[in-house]
Amino acid sequence: MATSPKIVVDHLSVNYRDVQALRNVNLTVRPGKLVGIFGPNGAGKSTLIKAMLGLMPVVTGRVTYGDNTLAHQLDRVAYVPQRSQIDWTFPATVWDVVMMGRVKKTGWFNRFSASSRQIATAALERVGMLEFRDRPIGALSGGQQQRVFLARALAQEAEIFCFDEPFVGVDQKTETVLFNIFRELAQAGKIVMVINHDLGESITNFDQLILLNKELIAAGPRDWVLTRDNMTRAYGGHVGFFGHVA
Amino acid sequence: MSLELAVLDWFFEPLQFAFMQRSLAVAVMVGIICSVVGSYLMVQRLALLGDAISHSVLPGLAIAFWLGVNIFVGAFIAGVISTVIIGWIHTRSPIKEDAAMGIVFSAFFALGITLITTIQKDNKIDLNHFLFGNILGVTPGDVRDTAIIAVLVLIAVFLLYKELLFYSFDPLGAQAGGLPTGLLNAGLMVLIALTVVASMKVVGVILVLSLLIAPGATAYLLVPRLHQVMLLGATIGVFSSVSGMYLSYYVNLPSGPAIVMVVSALFALSFLLSPQHGVLVGPRRGRPWQTLQALLPSKGSRP
């Protein structure tokens, strides 16, 4: 591939039960950068990702990846939902969950191949969870559960990675593992989008920010987005945050 | 007569009757598919949907009988239509899914009872047989139909196992990864409707929920993976069906309720004595400091 494809969001508006959730969002997400999606609660961060992937209907707008609609190329996408969306009492082991990342590539009616099992093993190793492979997922800590989901995303061998609030309720070790792997994915030329709402020190890990509050406030390089004016428009009032204010 | 012989005699005596052979065959098959398909209902928190579909098959069954068509076909169509209507109400209005189920299944059930009561006047068809099962009236044709359904259901679950596991654990993640989740959900509804239809003769539409949920729930307290829940659940389902039938034969109990009482008793045992989750023997829970600890976000409890 001469140039890696990028995601283009063109005039995207989304309603949630008759209430406008996102208004006229235009932005471009390029590979190779670690992109953080920020905004207050209810700003439409999850909605943006779901609408981009075609997981919820849009009112207007188009989202393309390369030459085609992104929603038609979901086999290139790995999406990790918020941890609170998952029933952690589900009867599955760590291994079962990571192998879910190989379902699409394995194809209908086929059994998992030896190479799929190797990929899953390597993914578990990479997030430091290999020794837990036979544990029921309900017996893990929040951070461990999040790392298992990251391993599943890695096993999908996707080009586009979307993580919804991966840092909620995780330990410091997991946060480090997550950021290291996000960085490696970006450096490997993947598109990496991470929804976050923590404006603390960790924000400096991101190269690019998308700042939302029902509409796009700003998108671009971190220091360019993190202006006092933008933050006031997104969060209202005065917000203490870490970073270089231009 | 020695004790062993007496036990064997006790076991084989009912089997000399053709009607008992047929009903045991059907009971075993239903015990298996109910447990397997019901496991999906349990893990997706859709137990009520099993109840809804089972009550909704009645009008289809009555209409099919009236038209002289195979009643399994009519019941299946009505079951599928009810899930479509439930989904339609739930997605096109602010009505929640459980309310939609409550409305649709009681409406279908009422319609079914009305139709059957009307037909009953001119035909030899008994409403009670559909409500509570009539396993002793199983015909060779019923055995054949049940076998066809059981094979279809088990092949489908076997072939779609990895996709259905992903979908039932994380529907959004599965959809975002490119799986046709709408199709998988529809397929699951069809499997449930088929299973309910096959179970009508054994336990009837009112008690089929027990055979769908209880074996899987019993196994869920004992083993940690979904396919293990299904396999152990199927074993529990078969054991319950067969011992329910023997109870029914020797103690002269209605067979459907006898089966349900056996499976419920097994669940109670598992609930009390499961090594992992048993109330009496499992890790102690419910002490105030543990409750507090579980609420701490760092311990990974759900917010």
Coordinates of C-alpha atoms in Angstrom, one line a residue:
Chain A
M1 CA 0.0 0.0 0.0
A2 CA 1.5 3.3 -1.0
T3 CA -0.4 5.4 1.5
S4 CA -2.3 3.9 4.4
P5 CA -6.0 4.6 4.3
K6 CA -7.5 7.2 6.6
I7 CA -11.0 7.5 8.2
V8 CA -13.0 10.5 7.0
V9 CA -16.1 11.5 8.9
D10 CA -18.2 13.8 6.7
H11 CA -21.1 15.8 8.1
L12 CA -22.1 13.2 10.6
S13 CA -25.3 13.8 12.7
V14 CA -26.7 11.3 15.1
N15 CA -30.0 11.2 17.1
Y16 CA -30.5 9.1 20.1
R17 CA -34.2 8.5 20.8
D18 CA -35.3 11.8 19.0
V19 CA -32.6 13.8 20.9
Q20 CA -29.7 15.1 18.9
A21 CA -26.6 13.4 20.2
L22 CA -24.0 14.6 17.6
R23 CA -24.3 17.5 15.2
N24 CA -22.5 17.8 12.0
V25 CA -19.1 16.3 12.8
N26 CA -16.4 16.5 10.3
L27 CA -13.0 15.0 11.0
T28 CA -10.2 12.9 9.6
V29 CA -8.4 10.1 11.6
R30 CA -5.0 9.1 10.2
P31 CA -3.0 6.0 11.0
G32 CA 0.1 6.1 13.0
K33 CA -1.1 8.4 15.7
L34 CA -2.6 7.7 19.1
V35 CA -5.9 9.5 19.1
G36 CA -7.8 10.4 22.2
I37 CA -11.5 11.2 22.2
F38 CA -12.4 13.5 25.0
G39 CA -15.4 15.4 26.3
P40 CA -17.8 15.6 29.3
N41 CA -20.3 12.9 30.2
G42 CA -23.0 12.7 27.5
A43 CA -20.8 14.5 25.0
G44 CA -21.4 11.7 22.4
K45 CA -18.0 10.1 22.6
S46 CA -19.3 6.5 22.5
T47 CA -22.0 7.6 20.0
L48 CA -19.3 8.9 17.7
I49 CA -17.5 5.6 17.6
K50 CA -20.7 3.5 17.3
A51 CA -22.0 5.7 14.5
M52 CA -18.7 5.6 12.7
L53 CA -18.8 1.8 12.8
G54 CA -22.5 1.7 11.7
L55 CA -23.5 0.2 15.1
M56 CA -26.2 2.8 15.4
P57 CA -28.2 4.6 12.7
V58 CA -27.1 8.1 11.6
V59 CA -29.4 10.9 10.6
T60 CA -27.0 12.3 8.0
G61 CA -23.4 11.9 7.0
R62 CA -20.9 9.4 5.7
V63 CA -17.9 7.7 7.2
T64 CA -15.4 6.3 4.8
Y65 CA -12.2 4.3 5.3
G66 CA -10.1 4.4 2.1
D67 CA -12.5 4.4 -0.8
N68 CA -15.4 2.6 0.9
T69 CA -17.9 3.1 3.8
L70 CA -16.2 2.0 7.0
A71 CA -19.3 0.1 8.2
H72 CA -18.8 -2.3 5.2
Q73 CA -15.3 -3.1 6.3
L74 CA -15.8 -4.1 9.8
D75 CA -13.6 -7.2 9.4
R76 CA -10.8 -4.6 9.7
V77 CA -12.1 -3.2 13.0
A78 CA -11.5 -4.3 16.6
Y79 CA -13.8 -2.6 19.1
V80 CA -13.6 -3.0 22.9
P81 CA -16.8 -1.8 24.6
Q82 CA -16.9 -0.2 28.0
R83 CA -16.3 -2.8 30.7
S84 CA -19.7 -2.0 32.3
Q85 CA -21.4 -3.2 29.1
I86 CA -20.2 -6.8 29.7
D87 CA -21.7 -9.5 31.8
W88 CA -18.6 -10.6 33.7
T89 CA -20.5 -13.6 35.2
F90 CA -20.7 -15.1 31.7
P91 CA -19.5 -18.7 31.7
A92 CA -16.2 -18.2 29.7
T93 CA -12.5 -18.4 30.4
V94 CA -9.8 -15.9 29.5
W95 CA -9.0 -18.2 26.6
D96 CA -12.6 -18.3 25.3
V97 CA -12.7 -14.5 25.2
V98 CA -9.4 -14.1 23.4
M99 CA -10.4 -16.7 20.8
M100 CA -13.5 -14.6 20.1
G101 CA -11.0 -12.3 18.3
R102 CA -10.3 -15.1 15.8
V103 CA -14.0 -15.9 15.0
K104 CA -14.3 -13.6 12.0
K105 CA -11.0 -14.6 10.4
T106 CA -11.7 -18.3 11.0
G107 CA -15.0 -18.1 9.0
W108 CA -18.3 -19.9 9.2
F109 CA -18.4 -23.6 10.1
N110 CA -14.6 -23.8 10.4
R111 CA -12.7 -24.8 13.6
F112 CA -10.0 -22.6 15.0
S113 CA -6.6 -23.3 13.3
A114 CA -3.3 -23.9 15.0
S115 CA -2.1 -20.5 13.8
S116 CA -5.2 -18.8 15.4
R117 CA -4.3 -20.4 18.7
Q118 CA -0.7 -19.2 18.3
I119 CA -1.9 -15.7 17.6
A120 CA -4.2 -15.8 20.7
T121 CA -1.4 -17.1 22.8
A122 CA 1.0 -14.4 21.6
A123 CA -1.7 -11.7 22.3
L124 CA -2.2 -13.0 25.9
E125 CA 1.6 -13.1 26.4
R126 CA 1.8 -9.5 25.2
V127 CA -0.7 -8.2 27.8
G128 CA 0.9 -10.3 30.5
M129 CA -2.2 -12.6 31.0
L130 CA -1.0 -15.9 29.5
E131 CA -0.8 -17.6 32.9
F132 CA -4.5 -16.7 33.5
R133 CA -5.7 -18.4 30.3
D134 CA -7.9 -21.0 32.0
R135 CA -9.4 -18.6 34.6
P136 CA -13.1 -17.8 34.4
I137 CA -13.3 -14.1 33.4
G138 CA -15.4 -13.4 36.5
A139 CA -12.5 -14.3 38.7
L140 CA -10.3 -11.4 37.3
S141 CA -9.7 -7.9 38.6
G142 CA -11.0 -5.0 36.5
G143 CA -7.5 -4.3 35.1
Q144 CA -7.0 -8.0 34.2
Q145 CA -10.4 -8.0 32.4
Q146 CA -9.4 -5.0 30.4
R147 CA -6.1 -6.6 29.4
V148 CA -7.9 -9.7 28.3
F149 CA -10.1 -7.5 26.1
L150 CA -7.0 -5.8 24.7
A151 CA -5.6 -9.3 23.9
R152 CA -8.8 -10.1 22.1
A153 CA -8.5 -6.9 20.0
L154 CA -4.9 -7.8 19.2
A155 CA -5.9 -11.3 18.2
Q156 CA -8.3 -9.7 15.7
E157 CA -5.3 -8.4 13.7
A158 CA -7.3 -5.3 12.8
E159 CA -6.3 -2.1 11.1
I160 CA -8.6 0.1 13.2
F161 CA -8.7 -0.2 17.0
C162 CA -11.4 1.5 19.0
F163 CA -11.4 1.4 22.8
D164 CA -14.3 2.8 24.9
E165 CA -13.2 4.1 28.3
P166 CA -10.5 1.4 28.7
F167 CA -8.9 3.1 31.8
V168 CA -12.0 3.1 34.0
G169 CA -11.4 1.0 37.1
V170 CA -8.0 -0.4 36.1
D171 CA -4.8 -0.5 38.1
Q172 CA -1.6 1.4 37.3
K173 CA 0.1 -1.6 35.8
T174 CA -2.8 -2.2 33.4
E175 CA -2.8 1.5 32.4
T176 CA 0.9 1.3 31.5
V177 CA 0.4 -1.9 29.6
L178 CA -2.5 -0.4 27.7
F179 CA -0.6 2.8 26.8
N180 CA 2.5 0.9 25.7
I181 CA 0.5 -1.4 23.4
F182 CA -1.6 1.5 22.0
R183 CA 1.7 3.3 21.2
E184 CA 3.1 0.1 19.5
L185 CA -0.1 -0.2 17.4
A186 CA 0.1 3.4 16.3
Q187 CA 3.8 3.0 15.4
A188 CA 2.9 -0.1 13.4
G189 CA 0.7 2.1 11.3
K190 CA -2.7 1.2 12.8
I191 CA -5.5 3.6 13.5
V192 CA -6.0 3.8 17.3
M193 CA -8.9 5.7 18.8
V194 CA -9.3 5.7 22.6
I195 CA -12.3 7.3 24.4
N196 CA -11.3 8.8 27.7
H197 CA -12.6 11.4 30.1
D198 CA -9.7 11.6 32.4
L199 CA -8.0 15.0 31.9
G200 CA -5.1 14.1 34.2
E201 CA -1.5 13.6 33.4
S202 CA -2.3 10.6 31.1
I203 CA -3.6 13.0 28.4
T204 CA 0.0 13.7 27.4
N205 CA 0.2 10.1 26.1
F206 CA -2.0 11.0 23.1
D207 CA -0.7 12.5 19.9
Q208 CA -4.0 13.8 18.7
L209 CA -7.2 14.7 20.4
I210 CA -10.8 14.9 19.3
L211 CA -12.7 17.1 21.7
L212 CA -16.5 16.7 21.6
N213 CA -19.5 18.2 23.3
K214 CA -22.5 17.2 21.1
E215 CA -20.5 18.7 18.3
L216 CA -16.9 18.7 17.3
I217 CA -15.1 21.4 19.4
A218 CA -11.7 20.7 18.0
A219 CA -9.6 17.9 16.5
G220 CA -5.9 17.8 15.7
P221 CA -2.5 17.7 17.4
R222 CA -2.8 17.6 21.2
D223 CA -1.3 21.0 22.0
W224 CA -3.3 22.6 19.3
V225 CA -6.6 21.2 20.7
L226 CA -5.8 21.9 24.4
T227 CA -6.5 25.6 24.5
R228 CA -8.3 27.2 27.3
D229 CA -11.0 28.4 24.9
N230 CA -11.6 24.8 23.5
M231 CA -11.7 23.4 27.0
T232 CA -14.2 25.9 28.2
R233 CA -16.4 25.3 25.2
A234 CA -16.2 21.5 25.8
Y235 CA -16.5 21.4 29.6
G236 CA -17.9 24.8 30.5
G237 CA -16.7 26.7 33.6
H238 CA -13.1 26.3 34.6
V239 CA -11.5 23.0 34.3
G240 CA -8.2 22.1 35.7
F241 CA -6.2 19.9 33.4
F242 CA -2.8 18.8 32.8
G243 CA -1.0 19.9 29.6
H244 CA 0.5 22.8 27.8
V245 CA -2.0 25.5 27.2
A246 CA -1.3 27.4 24.1
Chain B
M1 CA -34.7 -62.3 43.4
S2 CA -31.4 -60.5 44.1
L3 CA -31.3 -56.7 44.6
E4 CA -29.5 -56.1 41.3
L5 CA -32.1 -58.1 39.4
A6 CA -34.9 -56.2 41.2
V7 CA -33.4 -52.9 40.2
L8 CA -32.9 -54.0 36.6
D9 CA -36.5 -55.3 36.6
W10 CA -37.7 -52.0 38.0
F11 CA -35.8 -50.2 35.2
F12 CA -36.8 -52.4 32.3
E13 CA -40.4 -53.1 33.2
P14 CA -41.8 -49.8 31.7
L15 CA -39.7 -50.3 28.6
Q16 CA -41.8 -53.3 27.5
F17 CA -44.6 -51.0 26.6
A18 CA -44.3 -49.3 23.2
F19 CA -45.8 -46.1 24.5
M20 CA -43.2 -45.8 27.2
Q21 CA -40.4 -46.5 24.7
R22 CA -41.7 -43.6 22.5
S23 CA -42.2 -41.2 25.4
L24 CA -38.8 -41.9 26.9
A25 CA -37.2 -41.4 23.5
V26 CA -38.9 -38.1 23.1
A27 CA -38.1 -37.1 26.7
V28 CA -34.4 -37.8 26.2
M29 CA -34.2 -35.8 23.0
V30 CA -36.1 -32.9 24.5
G31 CA -34.0 -33.0 27.7
I32 CA -30.9 -32.5 25.5
I33 CA -32.0 -29.7 23.2
C34 CA -33.8 -27.7 25.9
S35 CA -30.7 -27.6 28.0
V36 CA -28.4 -26.7 25.1
V37 CA -30.6 -24.0 23.6
G38 CA -31.8 -22.8 27.0
S39 CA -28.2 -22.1 28.0
Y40 CA -28.1 -19.3 25.5
L41 CA -31.3 -17.9 27.0
M42 CA -29.8 -18.0 30.5
V43 CA -26.5 -16.3 29.6
Q44 CA -28.3 -13.6 27.6
R45 CA -30.7 -12.9 30.5
L46 CA -33.6 -13.8 28.2
A47 CA -35.3 -16.4 30.3
L48 CA -38.6 -14.6 30.0
L49 CA -38.3 -14.8 26.2
G50 CA -38.4 -18.6 26.5
D51 CA -41.6 -18.2 28.5
A52 CA -43.0 -15.8 25.9
I53 CA -42.3 -18.0 22.9
S54 CA -43.7 -21.1 24.6
H55 CA -47.0 -19.4 25.4
S56 CA -47.1 -17.8 22.0
V57 CA -47.1 -21.1 20.1
L58 CA -50.7 -22.0 21.0
P59 CA -52.7 -20.1 18.3
G60 CA -50.4 -21.4 15.6
L61 CA -51.0 -24.9 16.9
A62 CA -54.7 -24.5 17.0
I63 CA -54.9 -23.0 13.4
A64 CA -52.6 -25.8 12.1
F65 CA -54.9 -28.4 13.7
W66 CA -58.0 -26.7 12.2
L67 CA -56.4 -26.6 8.8
G68 CA -55.1 -30.2 9.0
V69 CA -51.5 -29.2 8.8
N70 CA -48.7 -30.6 11.0
I71 CA -49.2 -28.8 14.3
F72 CA -45.4 -28.5 14.8
V73 CA -45.3 -26.3 11.8
G74 CA -48.1 -24.0 13.0
A75 CA -46.7 -23.8 16.4
F76 CA -43.2 -22.9 15.1
I77 CA -44.6 -20.1 12.8
A78 CA -46.6 -18.6 15.7
G79 CA -43.5 -18.7 18.0
V80 CA -41.4 -16.9 15.4
I81 CA -44.1 -14.3 14.7
S82 CA -44.3 -13.5 18.4
T83 CA -40.6 -12.8 18.6
V84 CA -40.8 -10.6 15.6
I85 CA -43.7 -8.6 17.1
I86 CA -41.9 -8.4 20.5
G87 CA -38.8 -7.0 18.7
W88 CA -40.9 -4.6 16.6
I89 CA -42.6 -3.1 19.7
H90 CA -39.4 -2.9 21.6
T91 CA -37.4 -1.1 18.8
R92 CA -40.2 1.1 17.5
S93 CA -41.6 2.5 20.8
P94 CA -40.3 3.5 24.2
I95 CA -41.8 0.2 25.6
K96 CA -39.1 -1.9 27.2
E97 CA -38.5 -5.5 26.0
D98 CA -39.9 -7.2 29.1
A99 CA -43.1 -5.2 28.9
A100 CA -43.4 -6.0 25.2
M101 CA -42.9 -9.7 26.0
G102 CA -45.6 -9.6 28.6
I103 CA -48.1 -8.0 26.3
V104 CA -47.4 -10.2 23.3
F105 CA -47.2 -13.5 25.0
S106 CA -50.4 -13.1 27.0
A107 CA -52.2 -11.9 23.9
F108 CA -51.1 -14.9 21.9
F109 CA -51.8 -17.2 24.8
A110 CA -55.4 -15.9 25.1
L111 CA -55.9 -16.2 21.4
G112 CA -54.6 -19.7 21.5
I113 CA -56.9 -20.8 24.3
T114 CA -59.9 -19.2 22.6
L115 CA -59.2 -21.0 19.3
I116 CA -58.5 -24.3 21.0
T117 CA -61.7 -24.1 23.1
T118 CA -63.7 -23.3 20.0
I119 CA -62.2 -26.2 18.0
Q120 CA -62.4 -28.5 21.0
K121 CA -66.2 -28.6 20.7
D122 CA -66.1 -30.5 17.4
N123 CA -62.8 -32.4 17.6
K124 CA -61.0 -34.6 20.0
I125 CA -58.4 -32.2 21.0
D126 CA -57.6 -31.4 24.6
L127 CA -56.4 -28.0 25.7
N128 CA -54.8 -29.6 28.8
H129 CA -52.5 -31.7 26.6
F130 CA -50.9 -28.6 25.2
L131 CA -50.8 -26.7 28.4
F132 CA -49.3 -29.5 30.5
G133 CA -48.0 -32.0 28.0
N134 CA -49.2 -35.5 27.1
I135 CA -46.1 -37.5 26.8
L136 CA -47.9 -40.8 27.2
G137 CA -49.8 -39.9 24.0
V138 CA -46.6 -39.6 21.9
T139 CA -47.1 -41.1 18.4
P140 CA -44.4 -42.6 16.2
G141 CA -44.9 -39.5 14.0
D142 CA -44.1 -37.3 17.1
V143 CA -40.9 -39.3 17.7
R144 CA -39.8 -38.8 14.1
D145 CA -40.6 -35.0 14.2
T146 CA -38.8 -34.6 17.5
A147 CA -35.8 -36.5 16.2
I148 CA -35.6 -34.2 13.1
I149 CA -35.9 -31.1 15.2
A150 CA -33.3 -32.3 17.7
V151 CA -30.8 -33.2 14.9
L152 CA -31.3 -29.8 13.2
V153 CA -30.9 -27.9 16.5
L154 CA -27.8 -29.7 17.6
I155 CA -26.1 -29.4 14.2
A156 CA -26.9 -25.6 14.1
V157 CA -25.5 -25.1 17.6
F158 CA -22.4 -27.1 16.8
L159 CA -21.7 -25.3 13.5
L160 CA -22.4 -21.8 14.8
Y161 CA -21.0 -22.3 18.3
K162 CA -18.1 -19.9 18.1
E163 CA -20.2 -17.1 16.5
L164 CA -23.0 -17.6 18.9
L165 CA -20.6 -17.5 21.9
F166 CA -19.1 -14.2 20.7
Y167 CA -22.5 -12.7 20.0
S168 CA -24.1 -13.8 23.3
F169 CA -21.1 -12.6 25.3
D170 CA -20.5 -9.2 23.6
P171 CA -23.0 -8.4 20.9
L172 CA -21.6 -5.0 20.2
G173 CA -18.0 -6.2 19.9
A174 CA -19.2 -9.1 17.7
Q175 CA -21.1 -6.6 15.4
A176 CA -18.2 -4.2 15.3
G177 CA -15.9 -7.1 14.3
G178 CA -18.1 -7.8 11.3
L179 CA -20.3 -10.6 12.5
P180 CA -24.0 -10.4 11.2
T181 CA -25.5 -10.2 14.6
G182 CA -29.0 -9.6 13.4
L183 CA -28.9 -12.9 11.6
L184 CA -27.3 -14.7 14.5
N185 CA -30.1 -13.3 16.8
A186 CA -32.8 -14.4 14.3
G187 CA -31.2 -17.9 14.1
L188 CA -31.2 -18.2 17.9
M189 CA -34.9 -17.2 18.0
V190 CA -35.6 -19.9 15.4
L191 CA -33.7 -22.5 17.5
I192 CA -35.6 -21.5 20.6
A193 CA -39.0 -21.8 18.8
L194 CA -38.1 -25.2 17.4
T195 CA -37.0 -26.4 20.8
V196 CA -40.2 -25.2 22.4
V197 CA -42.3 -26.8 19.7
A198 CA -40.5 -30.1 20.2
S199 CA -41.1 -29.9 24.0
M200 CA -44.8 -29.4 23.9
K201 CA -45.7 -33.1 24.3
V202 CA -43.3 -33.6 27.1
V203 CA -44.0 -30.9 29.5
G204 CA -46.5 -28.6 27.8
V205 CA -46.1 -24.9 27.0
I206 CA -46.5 -23.7 30.6
L207 CA -43.7 -25.8 32.1
V208 CA -41.2 -25.9 29.2
L209 CA -39.4 -22.8 30.7
S210 CA -38.2 -25.1 33.5
L211 CA -36.5 -27.5 31.1
L212 CA -35.0 -24.6 29.1
I213 CA -33.5 -22.8 32.1
A214 CA -33.1 -25.1 35.1
P215 CA -30.6 -27.6 33.6
G216 CA -28.3 -24.9 32.3
A217 CA -28.6 -22.9 35.5
T218 CA -27.8 -26.0 37.6
A219 CA -24.7 -26.7 35.4
Y220 CA -23.7 -23.0 35.4
L221 CA -23.2 -23.2 39.2
L222 CA -20.8 -26.2 38.7
V223 CA -18.7 -25.6 35.5
P224 CA -17.0 -22.4 34.1
R225 CA -17.4 -22.6 30.3
L226 CA -20.4 -22.4 28.1
H227 CA -19.9 -25.6 26.2
Q228 CA -19.4 -27.4 29.6
V229 CA -22.6 -25.8 30.8
M230 CA -24.4 -27.2 27.7
L231 CA -22.9 -30.7 28.1
L232 CA -23.5 -31.0 31.8
G233 CA -26.9 -29.3 31.4
A234 CA -27.9 -31.8 28.7
T235 CA -26.9 -34.6 31.1
I236 CA -29.0 -33.1 33.8
G237 CA -31.9 -32.5 31.4
V238 CA -31.8 -36.2 30.3
F239 CA -31.6 -37.5 33.8
S240 CA -34.5 -35.3 34.9
S241 CA -36.7 -36.3 31.9
V242 CA -36.0 -40.0 32.4
S243 CA -36.4 -40.1 36.2
G244 CA -39.5 -37.9 35.9
M245 CA -41.0 -40.4 33.5
Y246 CA -40.2 -43.3 35.9
L247 CA -41.7 -41.4 38.8
S248 CA -44.7 -40.8 36.6
Y249 CA -45.0 -44.5 35.8
Y250 CA -44.5 -45.9 39.3
V251 CA -46.1 -43.2 41.5
N252 CA -48.8 -42.3 38.9
L253 CA -47.9 -38.6 38.7
P254 CA -48.5 -36.4 35.7
S255 CA -45.2 -36.7 33.7
G256 CA -44.6 -33.0 32.9
P257 CA -44.8 -31.8 36.5
A258 CA -42.8 -34.9 37.7
I259 CA -39.9 -34.0 35.3
V260 CA -40.0 -30.3 36.3
M261 CA -39.9 -31.3 40.0
V262 CA -36.8 -33.5 39.5
V263 CA -34.9 -30.8 37.6
S264 CA -35.9 -28.2 40.2
A265 CA -34.7 -30.4 42.9
L266 CA -31.3 -30.8 41.1
F267 CA -31.0 -27.1 40.8
A268 CA -31.7 -26.7 44.5
L269 CA -28.9 -29.2 45.3
S270 CA -26.5 -27.3 43.1
F271 CA -27.5 -24.0 44.6
L272 CA -26.9 -25.3 48.1
L273 CA -23.9 -27.5 47.5
S274 CA -21.9 -26.3 44.4
P275 CA -18.2 -26.2 45.4
Q276 CA -17.8 -22.8 43.8
H277 CA -21.1 -21.0 44.3
G278 CA -23.0 -23.2 46.8
V279 CA -24.8 -21.3 49.5
L280 CA -23.9 -23.9 52.2
V281 CA -20.4 -24.9 51.1
G282 CA -19.0 -22.3 48.7
P283 CA -16.8 -19.3 49.6
R284 CA -18.6 -17.3 52.2
R285 CA -20.4 -14.3 51.0
G286 CA -22.6 -11.6 52.4
R287 CA -20.6 -10.6 55.4
P288 CA -20.7 -6.9 55.8
W289 CA -17.0 -6.2 55.2
Q290 CA -17.0 -8.4 52.1
T291 CA -20.1 -6.6 50.8
L292 CA -18.2 -3.3 51.3
Q293 CA -15.1 -4.7 49.6
A294 CA -17.1 -5.7 46.6
L295 CA -18.2 -2.2 46.2
L296 CA -14.7 -0.8 45.9
P297 CA -14.1 0.1 42.3
S298 CA -10.5 -1.2 42.3
K299 CA -11.8 -4.7 42.9
G300 CA -13.3 -4.8 39.5
S301 CA -16.9 -5.0 40.5
R302 CA -19.4 -3.7 38.1
P303 CA -20.4 -0.1 38.8

